[in-house]
Coordinates of C-alpha atoms in Angstrom, one line a residue:
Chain A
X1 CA 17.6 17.2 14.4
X2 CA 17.7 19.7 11.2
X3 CA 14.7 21.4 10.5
X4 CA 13.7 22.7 7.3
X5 CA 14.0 26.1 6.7
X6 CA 10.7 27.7 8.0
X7 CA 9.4 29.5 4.4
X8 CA 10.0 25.7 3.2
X9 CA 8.0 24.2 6.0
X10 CA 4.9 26.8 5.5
X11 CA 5.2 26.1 1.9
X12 CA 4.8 22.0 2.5
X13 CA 1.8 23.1 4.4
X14 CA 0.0 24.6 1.7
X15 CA -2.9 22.8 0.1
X16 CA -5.0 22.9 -2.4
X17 CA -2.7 25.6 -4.7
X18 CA -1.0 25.8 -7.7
X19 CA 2.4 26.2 -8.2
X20 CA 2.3 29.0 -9.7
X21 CA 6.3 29.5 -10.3
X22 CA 5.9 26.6 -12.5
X23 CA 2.7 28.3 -14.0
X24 CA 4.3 31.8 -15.3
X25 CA 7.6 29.8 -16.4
X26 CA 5.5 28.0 -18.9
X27 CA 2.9 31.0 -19.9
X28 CA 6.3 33.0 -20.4
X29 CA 8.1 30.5 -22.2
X30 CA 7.2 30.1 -25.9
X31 CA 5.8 27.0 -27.5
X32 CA 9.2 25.6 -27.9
X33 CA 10.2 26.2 -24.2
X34 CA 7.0 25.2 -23.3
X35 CA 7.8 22.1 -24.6
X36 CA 11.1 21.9 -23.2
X37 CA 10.3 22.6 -19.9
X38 CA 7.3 20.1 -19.9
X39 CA 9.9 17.4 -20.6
X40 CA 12.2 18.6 -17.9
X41 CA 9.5 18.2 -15.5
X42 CA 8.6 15.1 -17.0
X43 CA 12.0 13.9 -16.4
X44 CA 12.6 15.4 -12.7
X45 CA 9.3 13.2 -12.1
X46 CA 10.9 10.2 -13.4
X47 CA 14.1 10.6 -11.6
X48 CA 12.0 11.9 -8.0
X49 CA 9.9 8.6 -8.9
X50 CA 13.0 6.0 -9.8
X51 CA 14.4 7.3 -6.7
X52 CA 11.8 6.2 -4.4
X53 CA 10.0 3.1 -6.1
X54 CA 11.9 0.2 -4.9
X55 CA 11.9 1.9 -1.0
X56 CA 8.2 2.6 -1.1
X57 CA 7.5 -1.0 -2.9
X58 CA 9.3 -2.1 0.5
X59 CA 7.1 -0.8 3.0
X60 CA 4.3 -1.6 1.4
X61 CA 4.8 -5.2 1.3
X62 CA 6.1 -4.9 4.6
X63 CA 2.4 -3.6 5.4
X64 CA 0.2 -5.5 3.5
X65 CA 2.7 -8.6 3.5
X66 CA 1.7 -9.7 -0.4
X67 CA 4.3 -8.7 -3.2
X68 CA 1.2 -8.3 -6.3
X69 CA -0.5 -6.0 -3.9
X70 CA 2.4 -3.6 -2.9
X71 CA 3.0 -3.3 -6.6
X72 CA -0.3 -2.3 -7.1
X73 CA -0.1 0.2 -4.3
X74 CA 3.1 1.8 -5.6
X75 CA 1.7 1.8 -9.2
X76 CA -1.0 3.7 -7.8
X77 CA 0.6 6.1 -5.9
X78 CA 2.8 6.8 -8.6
X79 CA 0.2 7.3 -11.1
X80 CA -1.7 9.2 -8.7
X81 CA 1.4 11.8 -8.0
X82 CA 1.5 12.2 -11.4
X83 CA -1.3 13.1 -12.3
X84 CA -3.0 15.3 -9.5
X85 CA 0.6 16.7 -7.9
X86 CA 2.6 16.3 -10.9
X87 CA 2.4 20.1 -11.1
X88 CA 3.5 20.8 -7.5
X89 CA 7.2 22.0 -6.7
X90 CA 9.5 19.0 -6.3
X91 CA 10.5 19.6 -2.7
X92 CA 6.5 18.8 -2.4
X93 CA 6.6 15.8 -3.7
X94 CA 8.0 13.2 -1.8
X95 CA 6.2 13.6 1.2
X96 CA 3.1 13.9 -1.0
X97 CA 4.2 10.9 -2.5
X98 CA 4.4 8.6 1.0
X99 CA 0.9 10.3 2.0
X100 CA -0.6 9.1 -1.3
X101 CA 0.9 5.9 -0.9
X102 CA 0.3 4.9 2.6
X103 CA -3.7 5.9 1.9
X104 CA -3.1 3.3 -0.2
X105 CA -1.9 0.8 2.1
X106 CA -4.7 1.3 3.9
X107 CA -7.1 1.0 1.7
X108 CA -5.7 -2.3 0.8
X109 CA -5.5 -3.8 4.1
X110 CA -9.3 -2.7 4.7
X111 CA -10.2 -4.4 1.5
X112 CA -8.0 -7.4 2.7
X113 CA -10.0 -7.6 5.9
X114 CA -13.4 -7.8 4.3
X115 CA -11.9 -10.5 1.8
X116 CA -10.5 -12.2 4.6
X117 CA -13.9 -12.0 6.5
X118 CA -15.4 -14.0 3.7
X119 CA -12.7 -16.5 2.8
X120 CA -13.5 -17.3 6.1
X121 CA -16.5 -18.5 5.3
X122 CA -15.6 -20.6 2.6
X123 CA -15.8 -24.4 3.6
X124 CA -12.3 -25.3 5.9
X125 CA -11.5 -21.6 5.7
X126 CA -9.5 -22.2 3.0
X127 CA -8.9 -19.5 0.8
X128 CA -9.3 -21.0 -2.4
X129 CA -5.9 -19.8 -4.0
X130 CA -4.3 -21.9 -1.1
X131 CA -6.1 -25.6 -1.4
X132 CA -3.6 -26.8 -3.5
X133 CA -0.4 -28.8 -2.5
X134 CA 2.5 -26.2 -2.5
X135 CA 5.2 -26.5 -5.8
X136 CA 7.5 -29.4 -4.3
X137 CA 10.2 -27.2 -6.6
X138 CA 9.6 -24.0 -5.9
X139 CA 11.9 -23.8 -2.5
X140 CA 14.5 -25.4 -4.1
X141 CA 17.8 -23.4 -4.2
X142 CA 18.8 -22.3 -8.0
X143 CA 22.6 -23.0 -7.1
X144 CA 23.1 -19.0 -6.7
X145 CA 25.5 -17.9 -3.6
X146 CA 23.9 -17.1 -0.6
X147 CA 26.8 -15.5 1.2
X148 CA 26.2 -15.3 5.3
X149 CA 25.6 -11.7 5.5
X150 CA 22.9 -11.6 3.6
X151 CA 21.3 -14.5 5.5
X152 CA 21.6 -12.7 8.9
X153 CA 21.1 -9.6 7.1
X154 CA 17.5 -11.0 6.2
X155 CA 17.1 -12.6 9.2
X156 CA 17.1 -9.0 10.9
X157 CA 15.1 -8.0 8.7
X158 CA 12.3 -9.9 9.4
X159 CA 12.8 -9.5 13.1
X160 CA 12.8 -5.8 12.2
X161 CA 9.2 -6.7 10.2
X162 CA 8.0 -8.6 12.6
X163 CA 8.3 -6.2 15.2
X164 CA 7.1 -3.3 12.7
X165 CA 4.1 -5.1 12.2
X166 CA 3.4 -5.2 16.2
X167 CA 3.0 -1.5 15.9
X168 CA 0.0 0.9 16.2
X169 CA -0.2 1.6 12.4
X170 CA 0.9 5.7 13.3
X171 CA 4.2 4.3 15.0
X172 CA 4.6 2.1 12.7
X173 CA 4.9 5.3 9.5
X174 CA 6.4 7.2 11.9
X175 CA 9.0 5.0 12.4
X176 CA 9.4 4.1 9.0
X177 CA 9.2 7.8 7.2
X178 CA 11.7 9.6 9.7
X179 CA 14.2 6.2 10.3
X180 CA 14.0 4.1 7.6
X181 CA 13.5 6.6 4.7
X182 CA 15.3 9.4 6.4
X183 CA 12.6 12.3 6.1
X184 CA 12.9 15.5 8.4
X185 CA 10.0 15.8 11.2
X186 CA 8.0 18.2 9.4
X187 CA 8.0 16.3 6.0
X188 CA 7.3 13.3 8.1
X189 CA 4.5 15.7 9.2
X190 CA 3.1 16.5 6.3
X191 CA 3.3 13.1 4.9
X192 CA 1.3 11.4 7.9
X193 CA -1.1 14.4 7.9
X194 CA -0.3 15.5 11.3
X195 CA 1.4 17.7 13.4
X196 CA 4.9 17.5 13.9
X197 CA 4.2 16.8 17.5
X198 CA 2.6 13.7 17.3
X199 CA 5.3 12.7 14.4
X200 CA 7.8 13.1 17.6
X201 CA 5.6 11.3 20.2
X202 CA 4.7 8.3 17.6
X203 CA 8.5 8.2 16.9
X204 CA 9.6 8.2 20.5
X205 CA 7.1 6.0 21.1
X206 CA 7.9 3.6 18.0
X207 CA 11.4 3.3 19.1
X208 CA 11.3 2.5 22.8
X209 CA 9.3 -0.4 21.7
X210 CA 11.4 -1.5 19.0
X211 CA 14.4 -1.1 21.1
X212 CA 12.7 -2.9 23.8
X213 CA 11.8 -5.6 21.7
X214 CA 15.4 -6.3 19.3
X215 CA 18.0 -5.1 21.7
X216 CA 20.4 -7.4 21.5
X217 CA 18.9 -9.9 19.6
X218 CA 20.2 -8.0 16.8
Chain B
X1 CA 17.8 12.6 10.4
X2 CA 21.4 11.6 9.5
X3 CA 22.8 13.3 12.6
X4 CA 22.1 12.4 16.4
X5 CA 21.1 8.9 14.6
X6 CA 21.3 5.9 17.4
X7 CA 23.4 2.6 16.6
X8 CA 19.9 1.3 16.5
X9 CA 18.9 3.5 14.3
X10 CA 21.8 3.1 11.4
X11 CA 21.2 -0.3 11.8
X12 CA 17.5 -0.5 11.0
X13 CA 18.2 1.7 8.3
X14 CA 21.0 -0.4 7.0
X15 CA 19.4 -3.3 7.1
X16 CA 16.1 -1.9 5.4
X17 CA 18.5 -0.5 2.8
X18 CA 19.7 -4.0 2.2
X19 CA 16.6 -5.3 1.8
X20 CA 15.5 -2.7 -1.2
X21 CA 18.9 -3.7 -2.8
X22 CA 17.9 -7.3 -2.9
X23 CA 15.0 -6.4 -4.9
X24 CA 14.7 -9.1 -7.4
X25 CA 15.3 -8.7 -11.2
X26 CA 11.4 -9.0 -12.1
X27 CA 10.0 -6.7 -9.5
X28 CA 12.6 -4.3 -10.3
X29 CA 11.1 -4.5 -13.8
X30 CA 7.9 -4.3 -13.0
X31 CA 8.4 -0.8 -11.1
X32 CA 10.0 0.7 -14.0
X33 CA 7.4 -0.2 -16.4
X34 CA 4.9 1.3 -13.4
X35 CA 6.9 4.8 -13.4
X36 CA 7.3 5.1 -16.9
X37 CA 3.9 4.8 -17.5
X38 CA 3.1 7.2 -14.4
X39 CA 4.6 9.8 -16.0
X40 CA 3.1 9.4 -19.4
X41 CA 0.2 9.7 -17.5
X42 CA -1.6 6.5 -18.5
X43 CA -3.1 3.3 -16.2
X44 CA -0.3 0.7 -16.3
X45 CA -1.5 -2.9 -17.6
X46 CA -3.2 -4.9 -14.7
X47 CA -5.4 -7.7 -14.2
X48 CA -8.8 -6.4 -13.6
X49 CA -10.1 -6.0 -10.0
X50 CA -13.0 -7.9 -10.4
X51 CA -10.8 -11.7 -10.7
X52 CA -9.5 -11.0 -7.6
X53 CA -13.2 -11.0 -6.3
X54 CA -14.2 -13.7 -8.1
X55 CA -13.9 -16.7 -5.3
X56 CA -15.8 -14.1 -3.0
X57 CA -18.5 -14.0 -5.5
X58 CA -18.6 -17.5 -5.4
X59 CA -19.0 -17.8 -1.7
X60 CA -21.5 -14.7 -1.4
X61 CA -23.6 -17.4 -4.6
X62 CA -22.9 -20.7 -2.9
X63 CA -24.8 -18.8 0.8
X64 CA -27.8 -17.7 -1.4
X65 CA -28.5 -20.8 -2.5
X66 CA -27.7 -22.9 0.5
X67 CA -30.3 -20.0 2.1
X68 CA -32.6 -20.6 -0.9
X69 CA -32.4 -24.2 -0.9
X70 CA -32.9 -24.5 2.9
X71 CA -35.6 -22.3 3.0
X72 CA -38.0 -22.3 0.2
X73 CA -40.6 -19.6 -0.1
X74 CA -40.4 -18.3 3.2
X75 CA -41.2 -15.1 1.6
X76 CA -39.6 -13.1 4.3
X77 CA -35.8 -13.4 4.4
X78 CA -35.7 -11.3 7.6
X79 CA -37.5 -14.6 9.4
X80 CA -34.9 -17.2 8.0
X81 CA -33.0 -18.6 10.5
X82 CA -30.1 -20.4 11.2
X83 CA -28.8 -21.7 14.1
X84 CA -29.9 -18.4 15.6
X85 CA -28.3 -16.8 13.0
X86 CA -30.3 -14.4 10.1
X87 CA -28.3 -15.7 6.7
X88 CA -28.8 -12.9 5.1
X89 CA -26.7 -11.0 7.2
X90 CA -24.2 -13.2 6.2
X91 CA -24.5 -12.3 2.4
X92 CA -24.6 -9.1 3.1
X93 CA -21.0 -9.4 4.5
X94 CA -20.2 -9.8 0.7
X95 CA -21.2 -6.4 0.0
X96 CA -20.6 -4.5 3.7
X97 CA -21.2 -0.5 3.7
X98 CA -17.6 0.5 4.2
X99 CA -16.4 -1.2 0.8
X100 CA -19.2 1.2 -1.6
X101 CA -16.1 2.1 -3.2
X102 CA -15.5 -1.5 -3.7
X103 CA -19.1 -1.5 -5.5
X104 CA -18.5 1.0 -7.4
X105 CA -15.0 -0.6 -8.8
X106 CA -16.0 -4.0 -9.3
X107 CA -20.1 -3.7 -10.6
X108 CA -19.4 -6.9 -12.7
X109 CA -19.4 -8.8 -9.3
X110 CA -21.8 -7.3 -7.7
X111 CA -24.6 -7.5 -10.9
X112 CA -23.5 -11.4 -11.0
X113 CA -24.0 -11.9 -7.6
X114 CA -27.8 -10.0 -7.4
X115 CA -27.8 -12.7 -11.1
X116 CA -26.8 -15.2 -9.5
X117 CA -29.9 -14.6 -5.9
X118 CA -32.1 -14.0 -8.8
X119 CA -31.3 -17.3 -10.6
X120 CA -31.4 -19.1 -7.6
X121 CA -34.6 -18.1 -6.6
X122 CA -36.2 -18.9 -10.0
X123 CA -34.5 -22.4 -10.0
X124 CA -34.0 -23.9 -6.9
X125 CA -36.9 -22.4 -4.7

């Protein structure tokens, strides 16, 4: 397994400072390449951002298992990078990025658990968003192709979900930050807020059970 | 990660991968207009947090003044009693310590539902 390169590591580590690179560029720079380099950052935001969205909309709804609310998580974890890390150097930002955003998983399935604990006191326990008969027309298929391999492409998928959502929560982002999104053990580190020792042992850990539990069903 | 990766790892990875591509056209949409207004730096348009609380709010009113309604002028609501149960600790479910933040987002709620006790009070008992 590569490791970063150890200045790179250390530097990921740091909290609380200012890039301050970034900081004399700008003082140096007059105001016209001020404002040039403000919109280069602006635009190496966008592209770090585009590049992630529709991946971190994923796990989200994979965690909190509601579309509206993983779109509100990624908003906010988006909004949130750019605002308070927006500064930072870009190598920072992804894993600063998936920390951000899975705070912000959390906080929505704690806020979903306390909703739910009341819904369930609502006569019938039925939530009431859900009382109504469902849209007799709204599984019906809109004539589009639906080649095979997509369907047991999805189908995996949801075994994959399924057994993802059996997972101690830290398994679970372990799993999905170093497999499914490709990040190095110490950005996988830095995102979780641990060491990369426990990113190992959730990881081992995450995939025994997986294995154990898809092996050849996939 | 992309070396030393397991069959069973590509394929979870593959599989996840064709699950982000399958992104349909509207939530695709919706994330853009999220990250472009990221990096302007301003709050994208979103229905405000109180609505989703709103059938809570109902609930957490409808207890009050079942509570009010069983019990009138007891006076002391740490005596009322149902089926072994204190009520009140039910309403205070609604409004449970380790959501303050939640409080301090959605104040609309929470003033309607201390309104709503109040009115309760005032009416039915």
């Amino acid at each position: 397994m590569m490791q970063p390169p150890r200045h790179e590591s250390t530097r990921m580590k740091r909290s609380g400072t200012l890039d301050f690179g970034a900081a004399a560029r700008l003082l140096d720079a007059g105001p016209v390449g001020q404002e040039e380099l403000r919109l280069e950052h602006s635009q190496a935001l966008d592209r770090f951002l585009a590049s992630v969205e529709k991946r971190a909309f994923r796990i989200a709804q994979m965690a909190v298992r509601n579309a509206d609310d993983a779109l509100d998580i990624v908003q906010g974890a988006m909004l949130r990078l750019a605002q308070s890390y927006g500064h930072r150097p870009a190598e920072e930002w992804k894993p600063l990025f998936y920390r951000i955003l899975y705070n912000g998983i959390r906080d929505s399935q704690r806020r979903s658990s306390v909703r739910s604990r009341i819904f369930s006191l609502w006569p019938g326990n039925l939530r009431p968003d859900e009382d109504g008969p469902d849209d007799p027309f709204e599984n019906i298929s809109d004539g589009a192709p639906d080649p095979s391999e997509r369907l047991m492409a999805s189908e995996a998928m949801q075994r994959l979900e399924r057994a993802l959502g059996a997972l101690p929560a830290r398994q679970r982002e372990a799993f999905t930050l170093r497999c499914l999104e490709g990040m190095d053990v110490a950005e996988t580190a830095a995102a979780m807020g641990c060491s990369e020792g426990s990113v190992k042992t959730h990881y081992f850990r995450a995939l025994g059970t997986l294995r154990a539990q898809l092996g050849d069903a996939w | 990660m992309n070396e030393q990766m397991t069959d069973f790892e590509h394929k979870a990875r593959d599989i996840f991968d064709a699950s982000v591509e399958s992104l349909d056209a509207e939530t695709r949409s919706r994330l853009n207009r999220a990250r472009q207004a990221a990096v302007a730096g301003r709050e994208p348009a979103r229905p405000p947090a109180w609505r989703s609380w709103a059938p809570a709010g109902a609930v957490a009113a409808a207890l009050v003044a079942a509570v009010l309604w069983r019990f009138p002028g007891t006076g002391d609501s740490q005596q009322v009693q149902i089926n072994g149960e204190a009520p009140i600790e039910i309403v205070e479910l609604a409004a449970e310590g380790e959501d303050f933040e939640l409080m301090i987002e959605d104040p609309e709620f929470y003033s309607w539902v201390a309104d709503q006790a109040g009115n309760g009070s005032n009416g039915v008992g």
